Tab-separated table of C-alpha atoms and ligand atoms in Angstrom:
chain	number	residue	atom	x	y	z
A	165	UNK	CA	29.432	0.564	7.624
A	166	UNK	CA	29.329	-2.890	9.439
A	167	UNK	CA	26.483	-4.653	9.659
A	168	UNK	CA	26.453	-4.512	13.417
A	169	UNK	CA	25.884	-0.451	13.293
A	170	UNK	CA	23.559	-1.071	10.516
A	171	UNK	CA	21.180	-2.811	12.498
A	172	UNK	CA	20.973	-0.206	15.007
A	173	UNK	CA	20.967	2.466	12.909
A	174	UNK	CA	18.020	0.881	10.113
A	175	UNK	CA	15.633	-0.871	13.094
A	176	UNK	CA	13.470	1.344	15.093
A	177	UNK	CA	11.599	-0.337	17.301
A	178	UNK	CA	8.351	0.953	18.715
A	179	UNK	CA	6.436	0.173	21.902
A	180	UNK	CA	4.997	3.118	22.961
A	181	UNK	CA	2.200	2.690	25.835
A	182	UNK	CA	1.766	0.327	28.300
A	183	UNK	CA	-0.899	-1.723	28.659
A	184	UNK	CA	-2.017	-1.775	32.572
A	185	UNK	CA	-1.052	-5.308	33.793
A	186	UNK	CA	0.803	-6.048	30.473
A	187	UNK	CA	2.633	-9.461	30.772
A	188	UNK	CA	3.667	-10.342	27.731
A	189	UNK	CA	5.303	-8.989	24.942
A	190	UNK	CA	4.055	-9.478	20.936
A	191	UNK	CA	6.841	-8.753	18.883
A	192	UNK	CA	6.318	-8.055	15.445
A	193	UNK	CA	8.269	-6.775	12.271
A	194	UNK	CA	7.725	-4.502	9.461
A	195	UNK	CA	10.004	-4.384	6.783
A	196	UNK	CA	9.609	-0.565	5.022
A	197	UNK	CA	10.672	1.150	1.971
A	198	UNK	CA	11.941	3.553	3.950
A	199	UNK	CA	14.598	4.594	1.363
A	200	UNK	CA	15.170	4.128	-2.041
A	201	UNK	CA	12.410	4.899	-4.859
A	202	UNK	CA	8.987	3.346	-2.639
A	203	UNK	CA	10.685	5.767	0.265
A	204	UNK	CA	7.878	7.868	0.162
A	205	UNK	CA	5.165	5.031	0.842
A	206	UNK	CA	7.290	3.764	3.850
A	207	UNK	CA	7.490	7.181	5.588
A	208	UNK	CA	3.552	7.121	6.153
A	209	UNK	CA	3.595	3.540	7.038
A	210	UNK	CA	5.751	4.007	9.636
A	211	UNK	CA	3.846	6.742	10.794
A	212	UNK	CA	0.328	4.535	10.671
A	213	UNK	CA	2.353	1.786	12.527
A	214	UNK	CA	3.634	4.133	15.397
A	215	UNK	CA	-0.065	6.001	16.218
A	216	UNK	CA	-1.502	1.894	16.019
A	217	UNK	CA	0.511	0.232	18.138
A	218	UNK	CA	0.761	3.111	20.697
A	219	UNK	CA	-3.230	2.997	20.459
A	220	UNK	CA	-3.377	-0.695	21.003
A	221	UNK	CA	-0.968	-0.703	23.757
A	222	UNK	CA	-2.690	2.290	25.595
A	223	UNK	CA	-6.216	0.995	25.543
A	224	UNK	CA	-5.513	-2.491	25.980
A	225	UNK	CA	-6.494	-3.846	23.285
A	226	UNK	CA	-5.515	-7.204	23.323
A	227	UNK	CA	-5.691	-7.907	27.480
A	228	UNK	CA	-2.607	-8.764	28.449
A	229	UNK	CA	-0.417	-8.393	25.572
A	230	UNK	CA	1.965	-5.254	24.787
A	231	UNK	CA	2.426	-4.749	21.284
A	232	UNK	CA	6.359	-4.233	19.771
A	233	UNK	CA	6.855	-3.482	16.397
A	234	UNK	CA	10.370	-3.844	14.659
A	235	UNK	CA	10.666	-1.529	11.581
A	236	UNK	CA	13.706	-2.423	9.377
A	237	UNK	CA	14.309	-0.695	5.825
A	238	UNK	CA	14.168	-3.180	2.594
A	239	UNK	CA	15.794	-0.380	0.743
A	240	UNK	CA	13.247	-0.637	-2.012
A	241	UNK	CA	15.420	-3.596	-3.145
A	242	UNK	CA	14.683	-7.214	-3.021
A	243	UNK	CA	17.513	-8.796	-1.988
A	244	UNK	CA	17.711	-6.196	1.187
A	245	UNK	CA	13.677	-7.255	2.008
A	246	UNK	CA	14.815	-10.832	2.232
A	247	UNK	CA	17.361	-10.045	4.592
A	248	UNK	CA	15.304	-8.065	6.813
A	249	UNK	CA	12.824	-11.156	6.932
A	250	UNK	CA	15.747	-13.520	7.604
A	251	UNK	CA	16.840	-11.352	10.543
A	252	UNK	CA	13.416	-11.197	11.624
A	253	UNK	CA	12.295	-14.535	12.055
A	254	UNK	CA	15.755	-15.978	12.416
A	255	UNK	CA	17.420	-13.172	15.322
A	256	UNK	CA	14.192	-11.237	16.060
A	257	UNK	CA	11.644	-14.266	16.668
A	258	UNK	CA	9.247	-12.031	15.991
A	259	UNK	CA	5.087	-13.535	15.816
A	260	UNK	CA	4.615	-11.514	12.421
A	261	UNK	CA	5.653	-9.787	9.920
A	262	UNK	CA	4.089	-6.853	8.199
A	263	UNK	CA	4.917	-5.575	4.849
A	264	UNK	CA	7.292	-5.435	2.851
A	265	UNK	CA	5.796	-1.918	1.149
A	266	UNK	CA	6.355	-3.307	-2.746
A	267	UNK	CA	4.515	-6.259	-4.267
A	268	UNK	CA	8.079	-6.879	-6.364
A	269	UNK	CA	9.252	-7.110	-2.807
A	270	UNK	CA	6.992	-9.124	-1.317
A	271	UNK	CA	7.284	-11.641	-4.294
A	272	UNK	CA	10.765	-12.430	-3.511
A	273	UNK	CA	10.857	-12.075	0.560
A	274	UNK	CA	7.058	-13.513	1.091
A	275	UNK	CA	8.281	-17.554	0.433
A	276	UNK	CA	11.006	-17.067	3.239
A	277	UNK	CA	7.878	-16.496	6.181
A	278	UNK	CA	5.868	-19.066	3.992
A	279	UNK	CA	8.726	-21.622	4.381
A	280	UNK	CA	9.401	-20.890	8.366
A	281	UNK	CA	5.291	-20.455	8.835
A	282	UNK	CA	5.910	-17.263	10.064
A	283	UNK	CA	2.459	-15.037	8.978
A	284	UNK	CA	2.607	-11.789	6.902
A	285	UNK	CA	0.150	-9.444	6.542
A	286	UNK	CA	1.028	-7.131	3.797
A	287	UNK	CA	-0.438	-3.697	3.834
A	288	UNK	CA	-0.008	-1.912	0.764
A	289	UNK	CA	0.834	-5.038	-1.976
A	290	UNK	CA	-1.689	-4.695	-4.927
A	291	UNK	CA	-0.428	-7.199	-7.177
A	292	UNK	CA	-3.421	-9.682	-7.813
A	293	UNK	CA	-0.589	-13.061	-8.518
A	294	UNK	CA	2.503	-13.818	-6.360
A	295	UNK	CA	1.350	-12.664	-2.913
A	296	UNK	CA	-0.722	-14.541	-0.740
A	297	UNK	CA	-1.307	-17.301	-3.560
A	298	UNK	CA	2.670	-17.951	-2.323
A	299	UNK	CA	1.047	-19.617	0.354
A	300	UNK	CA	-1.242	-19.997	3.991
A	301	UNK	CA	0.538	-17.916	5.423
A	302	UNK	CA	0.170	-15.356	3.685
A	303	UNK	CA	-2.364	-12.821	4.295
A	304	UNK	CA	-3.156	-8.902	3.356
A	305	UNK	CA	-4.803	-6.009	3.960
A	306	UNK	CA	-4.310	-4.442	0.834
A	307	UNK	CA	-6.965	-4.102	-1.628
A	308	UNK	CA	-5.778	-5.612	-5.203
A	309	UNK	CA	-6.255	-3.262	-8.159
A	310	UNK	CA	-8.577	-5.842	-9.526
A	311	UNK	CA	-10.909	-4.882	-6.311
A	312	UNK	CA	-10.467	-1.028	-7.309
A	313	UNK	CA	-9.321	-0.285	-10.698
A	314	UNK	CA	-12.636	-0.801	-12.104
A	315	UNK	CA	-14.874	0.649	-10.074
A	316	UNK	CA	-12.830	3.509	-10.355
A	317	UNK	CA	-12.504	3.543	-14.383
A	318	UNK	CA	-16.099	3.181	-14.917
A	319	UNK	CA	-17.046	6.062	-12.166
A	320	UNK	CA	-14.241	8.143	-14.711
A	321	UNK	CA	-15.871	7.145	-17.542
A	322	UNK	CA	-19.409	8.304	-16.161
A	323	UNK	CA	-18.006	11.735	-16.005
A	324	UNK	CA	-15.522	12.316	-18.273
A	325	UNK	CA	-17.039	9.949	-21.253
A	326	UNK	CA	-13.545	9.116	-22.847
A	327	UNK	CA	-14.115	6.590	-25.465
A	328	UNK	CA	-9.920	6.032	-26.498
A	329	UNK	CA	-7.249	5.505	-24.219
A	330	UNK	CA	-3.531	5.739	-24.368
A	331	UNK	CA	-1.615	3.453	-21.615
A	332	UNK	CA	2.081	4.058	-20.279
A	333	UNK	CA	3.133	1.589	-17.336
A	334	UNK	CA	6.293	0.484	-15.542
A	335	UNK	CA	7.276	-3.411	-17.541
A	336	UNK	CA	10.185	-3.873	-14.783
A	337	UNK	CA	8.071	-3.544	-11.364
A	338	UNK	CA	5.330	-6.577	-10.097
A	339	UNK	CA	2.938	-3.950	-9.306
A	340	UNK	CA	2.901	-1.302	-12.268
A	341	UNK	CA	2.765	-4.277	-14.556
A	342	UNK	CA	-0.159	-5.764	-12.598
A	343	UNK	CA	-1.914	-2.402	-12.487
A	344	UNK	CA	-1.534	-2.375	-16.025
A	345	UNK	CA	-3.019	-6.149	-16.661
A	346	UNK	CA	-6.240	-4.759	-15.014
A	347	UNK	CA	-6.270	-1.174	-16.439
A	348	UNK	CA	-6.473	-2.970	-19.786
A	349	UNK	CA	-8.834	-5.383	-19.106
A	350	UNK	CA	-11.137	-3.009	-17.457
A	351	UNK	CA	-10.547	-0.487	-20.720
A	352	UNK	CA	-11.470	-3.419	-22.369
A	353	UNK	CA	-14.536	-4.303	-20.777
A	354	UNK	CA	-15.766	-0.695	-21.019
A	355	UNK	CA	-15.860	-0.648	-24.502
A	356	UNK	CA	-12.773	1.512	-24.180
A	357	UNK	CA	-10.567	1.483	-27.293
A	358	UNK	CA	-7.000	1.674	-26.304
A	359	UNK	CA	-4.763	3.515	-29.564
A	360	UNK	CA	-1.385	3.091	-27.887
A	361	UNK	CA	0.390	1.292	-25.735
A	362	UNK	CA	3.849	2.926	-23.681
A	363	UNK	CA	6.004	1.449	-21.195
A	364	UNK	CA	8.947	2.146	-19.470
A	365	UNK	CA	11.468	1.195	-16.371
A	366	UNK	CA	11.975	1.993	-12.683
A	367	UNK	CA	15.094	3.436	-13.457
A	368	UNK	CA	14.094	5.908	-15.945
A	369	UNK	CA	13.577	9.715	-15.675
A	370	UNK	CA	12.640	11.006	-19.330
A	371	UNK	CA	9.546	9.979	-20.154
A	372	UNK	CA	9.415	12.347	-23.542
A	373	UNK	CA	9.544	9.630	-26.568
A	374	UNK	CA	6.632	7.581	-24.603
A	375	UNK	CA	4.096	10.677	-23.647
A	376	UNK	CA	4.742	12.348	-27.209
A	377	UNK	CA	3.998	8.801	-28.856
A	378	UNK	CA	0.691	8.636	-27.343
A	379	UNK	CA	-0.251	12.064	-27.317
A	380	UNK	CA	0.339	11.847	-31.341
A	381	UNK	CA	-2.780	9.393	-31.072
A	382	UNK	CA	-4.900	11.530	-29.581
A	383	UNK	CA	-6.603	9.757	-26.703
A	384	UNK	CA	-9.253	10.952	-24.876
A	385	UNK	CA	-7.577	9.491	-21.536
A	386	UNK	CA	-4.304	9.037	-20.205
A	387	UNK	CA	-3.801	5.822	-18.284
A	388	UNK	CA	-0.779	5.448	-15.713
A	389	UNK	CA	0.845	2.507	-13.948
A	390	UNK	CA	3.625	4.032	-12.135
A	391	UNK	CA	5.396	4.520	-8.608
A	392	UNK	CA	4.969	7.841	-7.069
A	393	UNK	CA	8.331	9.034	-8.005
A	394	UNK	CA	7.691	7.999	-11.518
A	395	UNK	CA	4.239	8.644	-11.719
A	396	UNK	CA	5.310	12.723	-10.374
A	397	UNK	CA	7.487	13.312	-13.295
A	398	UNK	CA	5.513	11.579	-15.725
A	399	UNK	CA	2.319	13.582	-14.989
A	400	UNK	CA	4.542	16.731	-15.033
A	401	UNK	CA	6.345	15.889	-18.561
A	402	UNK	CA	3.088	15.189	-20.201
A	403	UNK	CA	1.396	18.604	-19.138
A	404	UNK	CA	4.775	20.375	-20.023
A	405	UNK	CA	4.065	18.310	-23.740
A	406	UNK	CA	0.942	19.899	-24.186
A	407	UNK	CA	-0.890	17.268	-22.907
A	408	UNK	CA	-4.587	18.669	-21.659
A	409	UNK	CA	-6.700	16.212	-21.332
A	410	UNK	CA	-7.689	13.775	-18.264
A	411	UNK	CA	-5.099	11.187	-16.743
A	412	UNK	CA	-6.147	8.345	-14.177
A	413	UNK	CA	-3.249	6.511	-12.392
A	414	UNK	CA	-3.308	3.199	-10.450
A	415	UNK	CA	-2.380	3.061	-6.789
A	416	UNK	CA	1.098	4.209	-6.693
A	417	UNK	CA	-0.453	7.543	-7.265
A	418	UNK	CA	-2.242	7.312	-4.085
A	419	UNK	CA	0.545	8.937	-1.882
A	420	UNK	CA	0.664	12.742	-1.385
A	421	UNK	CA	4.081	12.771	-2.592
A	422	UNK	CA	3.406	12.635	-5.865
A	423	UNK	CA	1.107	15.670	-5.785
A	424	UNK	CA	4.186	17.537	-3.723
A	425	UNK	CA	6.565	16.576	-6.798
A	426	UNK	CA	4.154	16.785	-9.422
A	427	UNK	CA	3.059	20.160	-8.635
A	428	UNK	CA	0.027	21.819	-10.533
A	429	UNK	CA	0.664	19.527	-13.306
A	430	UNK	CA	-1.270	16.832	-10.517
A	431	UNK	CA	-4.273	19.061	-10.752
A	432	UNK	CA	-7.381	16.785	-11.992
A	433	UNK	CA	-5.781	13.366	-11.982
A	434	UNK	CA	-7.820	10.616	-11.024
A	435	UNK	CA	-7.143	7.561	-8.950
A	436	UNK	CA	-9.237	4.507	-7.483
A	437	UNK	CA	-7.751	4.000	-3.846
A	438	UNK	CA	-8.536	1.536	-0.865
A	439	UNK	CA	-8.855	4.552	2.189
A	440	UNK	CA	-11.845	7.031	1.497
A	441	UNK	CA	-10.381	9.841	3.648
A	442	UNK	CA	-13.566	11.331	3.728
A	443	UNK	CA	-15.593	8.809	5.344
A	444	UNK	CA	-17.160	10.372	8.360
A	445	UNK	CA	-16.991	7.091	10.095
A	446	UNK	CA	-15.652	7.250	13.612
A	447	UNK	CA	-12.779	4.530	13.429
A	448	UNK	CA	-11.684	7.227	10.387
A	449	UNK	CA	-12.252	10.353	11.857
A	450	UNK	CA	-10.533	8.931	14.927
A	451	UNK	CA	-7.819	8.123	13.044
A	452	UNK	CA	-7.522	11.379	10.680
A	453	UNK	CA	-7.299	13.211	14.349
A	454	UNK	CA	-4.329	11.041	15.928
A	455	UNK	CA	-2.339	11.547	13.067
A	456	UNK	CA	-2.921	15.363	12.727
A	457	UNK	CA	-2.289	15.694	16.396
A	458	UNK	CA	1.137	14.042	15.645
A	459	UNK	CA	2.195	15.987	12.976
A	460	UNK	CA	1.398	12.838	10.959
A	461	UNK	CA	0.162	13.195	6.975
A	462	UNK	CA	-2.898	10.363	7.072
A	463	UNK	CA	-2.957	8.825	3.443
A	464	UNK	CA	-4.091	5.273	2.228
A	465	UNK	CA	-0.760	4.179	2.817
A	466	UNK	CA	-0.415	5.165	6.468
A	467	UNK	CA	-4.328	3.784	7.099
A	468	UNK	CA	-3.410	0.703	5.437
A	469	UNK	CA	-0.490	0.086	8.024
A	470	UNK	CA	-2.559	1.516	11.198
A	471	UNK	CA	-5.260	-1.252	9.999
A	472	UNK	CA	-2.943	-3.755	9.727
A	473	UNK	CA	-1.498	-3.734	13.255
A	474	UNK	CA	-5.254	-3.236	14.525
A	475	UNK	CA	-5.479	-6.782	12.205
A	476	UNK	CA	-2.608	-8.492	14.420
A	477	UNK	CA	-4.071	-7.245	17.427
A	478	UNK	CA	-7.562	-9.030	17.152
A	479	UNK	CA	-6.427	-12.000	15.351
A	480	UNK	CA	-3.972	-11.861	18.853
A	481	UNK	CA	-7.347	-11.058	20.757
A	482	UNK	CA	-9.442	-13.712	18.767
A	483	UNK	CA	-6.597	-16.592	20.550
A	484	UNK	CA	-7.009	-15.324	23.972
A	485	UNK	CA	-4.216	-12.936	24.009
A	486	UNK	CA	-1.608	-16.132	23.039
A	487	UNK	CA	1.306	-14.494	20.427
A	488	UNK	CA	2.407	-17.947	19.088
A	489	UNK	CA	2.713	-17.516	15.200
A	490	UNK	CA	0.651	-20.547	15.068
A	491	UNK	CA	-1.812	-18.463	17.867
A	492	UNK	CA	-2.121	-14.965	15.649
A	493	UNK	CA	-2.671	-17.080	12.148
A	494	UNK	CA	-5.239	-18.876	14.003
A	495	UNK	CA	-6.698	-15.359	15.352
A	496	UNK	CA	-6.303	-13.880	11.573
A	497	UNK	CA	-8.884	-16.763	10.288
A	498	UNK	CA	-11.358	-14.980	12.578
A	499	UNK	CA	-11.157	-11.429	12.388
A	500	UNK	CA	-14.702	-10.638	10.185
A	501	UNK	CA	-16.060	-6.925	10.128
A	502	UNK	CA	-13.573	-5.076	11.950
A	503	UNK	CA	-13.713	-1.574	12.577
A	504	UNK	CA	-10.809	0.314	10.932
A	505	UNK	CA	-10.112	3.408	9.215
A	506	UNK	CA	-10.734	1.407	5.781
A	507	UNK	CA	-14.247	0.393	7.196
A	508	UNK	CA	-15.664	-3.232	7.864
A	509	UNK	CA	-12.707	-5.050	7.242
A	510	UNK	CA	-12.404	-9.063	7.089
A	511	UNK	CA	-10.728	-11.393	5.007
A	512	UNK	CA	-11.871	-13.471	2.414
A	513	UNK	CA	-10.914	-17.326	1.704
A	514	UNK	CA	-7.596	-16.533	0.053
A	515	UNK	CA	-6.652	-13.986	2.694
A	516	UNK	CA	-7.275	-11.005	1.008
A	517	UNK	CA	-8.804	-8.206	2.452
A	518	UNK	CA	-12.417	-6.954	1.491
A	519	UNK	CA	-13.765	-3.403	2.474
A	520	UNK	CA	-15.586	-0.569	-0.097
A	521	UNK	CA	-13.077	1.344	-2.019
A	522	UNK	CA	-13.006	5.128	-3.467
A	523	UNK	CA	-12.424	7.504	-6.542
A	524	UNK	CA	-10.476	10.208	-5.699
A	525	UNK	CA	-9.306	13.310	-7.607
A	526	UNK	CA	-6.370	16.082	-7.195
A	527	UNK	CA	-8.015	19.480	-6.602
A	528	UNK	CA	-5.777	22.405	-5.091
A	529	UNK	CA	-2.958	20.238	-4.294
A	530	UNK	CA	-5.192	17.716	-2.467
A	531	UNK	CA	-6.869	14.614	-2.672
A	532	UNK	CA	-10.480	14.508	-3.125
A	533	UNK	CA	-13.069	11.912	-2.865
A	534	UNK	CA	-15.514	11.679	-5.599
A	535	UNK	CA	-18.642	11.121	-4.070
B	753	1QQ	C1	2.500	-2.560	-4.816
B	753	1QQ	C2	1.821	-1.251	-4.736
B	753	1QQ	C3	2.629	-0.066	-4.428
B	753	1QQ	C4	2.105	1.175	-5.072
B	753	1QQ	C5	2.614	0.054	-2.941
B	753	1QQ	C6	3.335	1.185	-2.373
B	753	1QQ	O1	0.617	-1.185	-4.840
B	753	1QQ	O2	3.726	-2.653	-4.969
B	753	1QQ	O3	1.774	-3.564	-4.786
């Protein structure tokens, strides 16, 4: 295919609304795992980004300003992310960037906007080294899974009072081995014994020599870092083992895809995440409507992008409605207790978001928050 029909074929730019009196036109870009392995994360983001910007743009959120958003695909490959970010600040000028979905993506595309101080907010990157301590520019929504992990581990351990642990995480992926750093320092701090250690690659699909090496240890917990296509067939290989007692993932299990492809075997599985879906907050219930109305699923992953545009919108509102990137990173140093679907949300001095997180569990094929 040549490039040329690539590009109209991958970017799907969205504008919808108009903002009465509109005059000028903030264009920003979202590079998406919208295929490949993270495809499942990107389909919700795209969906958060599309009811957000046709919110912001409808209400006039930012007076005089008319949000665009330019969603390109990074494949769920590195090398594609970096050239989606050199065709958008390079050909697409665009004021920001949002994304890319992966942390492993991020780390590699993240210096190019550093280097042509071009801000990113990143919306679903977890991984506590290599994102915004790349540099200033750099900024997220995200929570880390230092900021969740443990609160969710020790809530787990309140009610399920595991005392041994076996642990099985990606070793070729930024995030699942960053998950995995904090699972086992949290396990660790918990007085948690951990009997065996597993790990295993993006690529793979059998995960049989790893579960039945751990489950010959006899843990009281299971432990996951893993994507959500990963994380789906490990969770169903270790029930089909025999394996019956509890499992907690890290975030990649946050997307209702890996219920879908897990099936039952997803039934109890327990996972810290950054969006409590059942906050009865109105910014959440709001946004839990819009969605539904669109045919939309809301999970973290789509809240997480819907926040982040709402993000670019008053840091664009915070500089007087100017869309400079200088203007917005300006704007982003000011945005403190915003109302979002997450909650309060501001940023902290390295440009990391801060808002309460949640323990949720899989009952009837659905998430549920442990309250
Ligand atoms: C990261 C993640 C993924 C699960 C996001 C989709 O947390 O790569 O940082």
């Amino acid at each position: 295919m040549s490039t040329f029909r690539h590009a109209f074929l991958a970017v799907l730019i969205l504008s919808g609304g108009t903002a009465l009196g509109a005059d000028r036109t903030a264009r920003i870009g979202a590079a998406l795992s919208l295929t490949g392995d993270a495809g499942v994360y990107g389909a919700t983001q795209r969906n958060g980004l599309q009811l957000a910007v046709e919110e912001v743009n409808r209400t006039g959120r930012v007076p005089g300003v008319k949000l665009e958003v330019v969603i390109d695909d990074d494949g769920s490959s590195k090398q594609q992310a970096i050239s989606v970010y050199q065709r958008f600040i390079n050909q697409q000028k665009v004021s920001a960037i949002i994304g890319p979905t992966l942390s492993t993506m991020a780390t590699a595309a993240d210096p190019i906007a550093q280097m042509a101080k071009v801000p990113v907010v990143a919306v679903s990157n977890t991984a506590a080294k290599g994102i915004t301590d790349i540099g200033d520019h750099i900024w997220r929504v995200s929570l880390m899974e230092k900021q969740v992990v443990p609160g969710a581990m020790k809530t787990a351990q309140q009610r399920l009072h595991f005392k041994t642990a076996g642990v099985l995480y990606g070793n070729d992926d930024v995030f699942t081995k960053a998950g995995y750093d904090v699972m086992k320092a949290t396990l660790d701090q918990l007085g948690v014994k951990i009997l065996g250690t597993q790990t295993f690659a993006r690529a793979d699909r059998d995960f049989n020599a790893q579960i039945t090496a751990l489950k010959s240890q006899n843990p009281d917990l299971l432990v996951v870092s893993a994507l959500a296509e990963n994380a789906a067939a490990i969770v169903a290989q270790a029930r089909q083992l025999g394996w019956t007692g509890p499992i907690m993932g890290g975030n990649g299990f946050n997307s209702p895809a890996f219920i879908k492809n897990a099936g039952p075997a997803a039934e109890g599985v327990l996972v810290g995440t950054a969006w409590n879906s059942a906050s009865p907050a109105p910014a959440n219930q709001r946004f839990k409507q819009e969605m539904a109305a669109r045919g939309f699923t809301a999970d973290q992953f789509a809240a997480q992008a819907y926040t982040g545009v709402l993000v670019l919108a008053e840091a664009m509102k915070q500089a007087g409605g100017k869309t400079g990137r200088e203007d917005i990173e300006a704007g982003l140093a000011k945005v403190k207790n915003l109302d979002t679907p997450l909650g309060a949300f501001s940023f902290n001095p390295s440009r990391d978001g801060e808002h309460e997180p949640a323990v949720q569990i899989v009952k009837n094929g659905k998430f549920e928050i442990l309250q």
